Amino acid sequence: MMATINNNYFIAEDQGTAFFFVRVLTTSILTEIKAICSKLGFINFVIQGFISTIEDSHFVKVEVKE
């Protein structure tokens, strides 16, 4: 059962991978992303950020690591 996530940054989750869009990756936003991943049941995970040079939003991908 997937947790209901109400957050402006959260896009989707699929089989141990979560996706987010952020304007700026601050410490407080990173803390929110970690909390969302915990709600999704992610215990051990890696956060990757992809910076866009042409858009205002940046892509953040979180993957569960076994």
Coordinates of N, CA and C in Angstrom, one line a residue:
M1 N 0.8 -1.2 0.0 CA 0.0 0.0 0.0 C 0.9 1.2 0.0
M2 N 0.7 2.1 -0.9 CA 1.5 3.3 -1.0 C 0.9 4.4 -0.1
A3 N 1.9 5.1 0.5 CA 1.5 6.2 1.4 C 1.0 7.4 0.6
T4 N 0.0 8.1 1.1 CA -0.5 9.3 0.4 C 0.5 10.4 0.7
I5 N 1.0 11.0 -0.4 CA 2.0 12.1 -0.2 C 1.4 13.4 -0.7
N6 N 1.4 14.4 0.1 CA 0.9 15.7 -0.3 C 2.1 16.7 -0.1
N7 N 2.8 16.9 -1.2 CA 4.0 17.7 -1.2 C 4.2 18.4 -2.6
N8 N 4.6 19.6 -2.6 CA 4.8 20.3 -3.9 C 6.0 19.8 -4.7
Y9 N 7.0 19.1 -4.1 CA 8.1 18.7 -4.8 C 8.0 17.2 -5.3
F10 N 7.2 16.4 -4.7 CA 7.1 15.0 -5.0 C 6.3 14.8 -6.4
I11 N 6.9 14.0 -7.3 CA 6.3 13.8 -8.6 C 5.7 12.4 -8.6
A12 N 6.5 11.3 -8.3 CA 6.0 10.0 -8.4 C 6.9 9.0 -7.7
E13 N 6.4 7.8 -7.5 CA 7.3 6.7 -7.0 C 6.9 5.5 -7.8
D14 N 8.0 4.7 -8.1 CA 7.8 3.5 -8.9 C 8.8 2.5 -8.5
Q15 N 8.4 1.4 -7.8 CA 9.3 0.3 -7.5 C 10.7 0.7 -6.9
G16 N 10.6 1.4 -5.9 CA 11.8 1.8 -5.1 C 12.6 3.0 -5.7
T17 N 11.9 3.7 -6.6 CA 12.5 5.0 -7.1 C 11.5 6.1 -6.9
A18 N 11.9 7.2 -6.4 CA 11.0 8.4 -6.2 C 11.6 9.5 -7.0
F19 N 10.7 10.4 -7.5 CA 11.1 11.5 -8.3 C 10.6 12.8 -7.8
F20 N 11.4 13.9 -7.8 CA 11.0 15.2 -7.3 C 11.5 16.3 -8.3
F21 N 10.8 17.4 -8.3 CA 11.3 18.6 -8.9 C 11.4 19.7 -7.9
V22 N 12.6 20.4 -7.9 CA 12.8 21.5 -6.9 C 13.4 22.7 -7.6
R23 N 13.1 23.9 -7.1 CA 13.8 25.1 -7.7 C 15.2 25.2 -7.1
V24 N 15.3 25.0 -5.8 CA 16.6 25.1 -5.2 C 16.6 24.0 -4.2
L25 N 17.7 23.2 -4.1 CA 17.8 22.1 -3.1 C 18.4 22.6 -1.9
T26 N 17.6 23.0 -0.9 CA 18.1 23.5 0.4 C 18.1 22.4 1.4
T27 N 18.7 22.7 2.6 CA 18.7 21.7 3.6 C 17.3 21.3 4.1
S28 N 16.4 22.3 4.2 CA 15.0 22.0 4.6 C 14.3 21.2 3.6
I29 N 14.5 21.4 2.3 CA 13.8 20.6 1.2 C 14.4 19.2 1.3
L30 N 15.7 19.1 1.4 CA 16.3 17.7 1.5 C 15.8 17.0 2.7
T31 N 15.5 17.6 3.8 CA 14.9 17.0 5.0 C 13.5 16.5 4.7
E32 N 12.7 17.3 3.9 CA 11.4 16.9 3.5 C 11.5 15.7 2.6
I33 N 12.4 15.7 1.6 CA 12.6 14.6 0.7 C 12.9 13.3 1.5
K34 N 13.8 13.4 2.5 CA 14.1 12.2 3.4 C 12.9 11.7 4.1
A35 N 12.0 12.6 4.6 CA 10.8 12.3 5.3 C 9.8 11.6 4.4
I36 N 9.7 12.1 3.2 CA 8.8 11.4 2.2 C 9.3 10.0 1.9
C37 N 10.6 9.9 1.7 CA 11.2 8.6 1.4 C 10.9 7.6 2.5
S38 N 11.0 8.1 3.8 CA 10.7 7.2 4.9 C 9.2 6.8 4.9
K39 N 8.3 7.7 4.6 CA 6.9 7.4 4.5 C 6.6 6.3 3.4
L40 N 7.5 6.4 2.3 CA 7.3 5.4 1.2 C 7.9 4.1 1.6
G41 N 8.6 4.0 2.8 CA 9.1 2.7 3.2 C 10.6 2.5 2.7
F42 N 11.2 3.6 2.2 CA 12.6 3.5 1.8 C 13.5 3.5 3.1
I43 N 14.3 2.5 3.3 CA 15.1 2.4 4.5 C 16.6 2.9 4.1
N44 N 17.1 2.3 3.1 CA 18.5 2.6 2.7 C 18.4 3.2 1.3
F45 N 18.7 4.4 1.1 CA 18.5 5.0 -0.2 C 19.6 6.0 -0.6
V46 N 19.7 6.3 -1.9 CA 20.6 7.3 -2.4 C 19.9 8.4 -3.1
I47 N 20.3 9.6 -2.8 CA 19.6 10.8 -3.4 C 20.6 11.4 -4.5
Q48 N 20.1 11.5 -5.7 CA 20.9 12.1 -6.8 C 20.2 13.4 -7.3
G49 N 20.9 14.4 -7.5 CA 20.4 15.7 -8.0 C 20.9 15.9 -9.4
F50 N 20.0 16.3 -10.3 CA 20.4 16.7 -11.7 C 20.0 18.1 -11.9
I51 N 21.1 19.0 -12.1 CA 20.9 20.4 -12.2 C 20.6 20.8 -13.6
S52 N 19.5 21.5 -13.8 CA 19.2 22.0 -15.2 C 19.8 23.4 -15.4
T53 N 20.4 23.6 -16.5 CA 21.0 24.9 -16.9 C 20.0 25.7 -17.7
I54 N 18.9 25.1 -18.1 CA 18.0 25.9 -19.0 C 16.6 26.0 -18.4
E55 N 16.3 25.3 -17.3 CA 15.0 25.3 -16.6 C 15.1 25.9 -15.2
D56 N 14.0 26.3 -14.6 CA 14.0 26.8 -13.3 C 13.9 25.7 -12.3
S57 N 13.5 24.5 -12.7 CA 13.3 23.3 -11.8 C 14.5 22.3 -12.0
H58 N 14.9 21.7 -10.9 CA 15.9 20.7 -11.0 C 15.3 19.4 -10.6
F59 N 15.8 18.3 -11.2 CA 15.3 17.0 -11.0 C 16.1 16.3 -9.9
V60 N 15.3 15.6 -9.0 CA 16.0 14.8 -7.9 C 15.4 13.4 -8.0
K61 N 16.3 12.5 -8.0 CA 15.9 11.0 -8.1 C 16.4 10.3 -6.8
V62 N 15.6 9.6 -6.2 CA 15.9 8.8 -5.0 C 15.7 7.3 -5.3
E63 N 16.8 6.5 -5.1 CA 16.7 5.1 -5.3 C 17.0 4.3 -4.1
V64 N 16.2 3.2 -3.8 CA 16.5 2.3 -2.7 C 17.7 1.5 -3.1
K65 N 18.6 1.3 -2.1 CA 19.8 0.5 -2.3 C 19.7 -0.7 -1.3
E66 N 19.9 -1.8 -1.8 CA 19.8 -3.1 -1.1 C 21.1 -3.4 -0.4

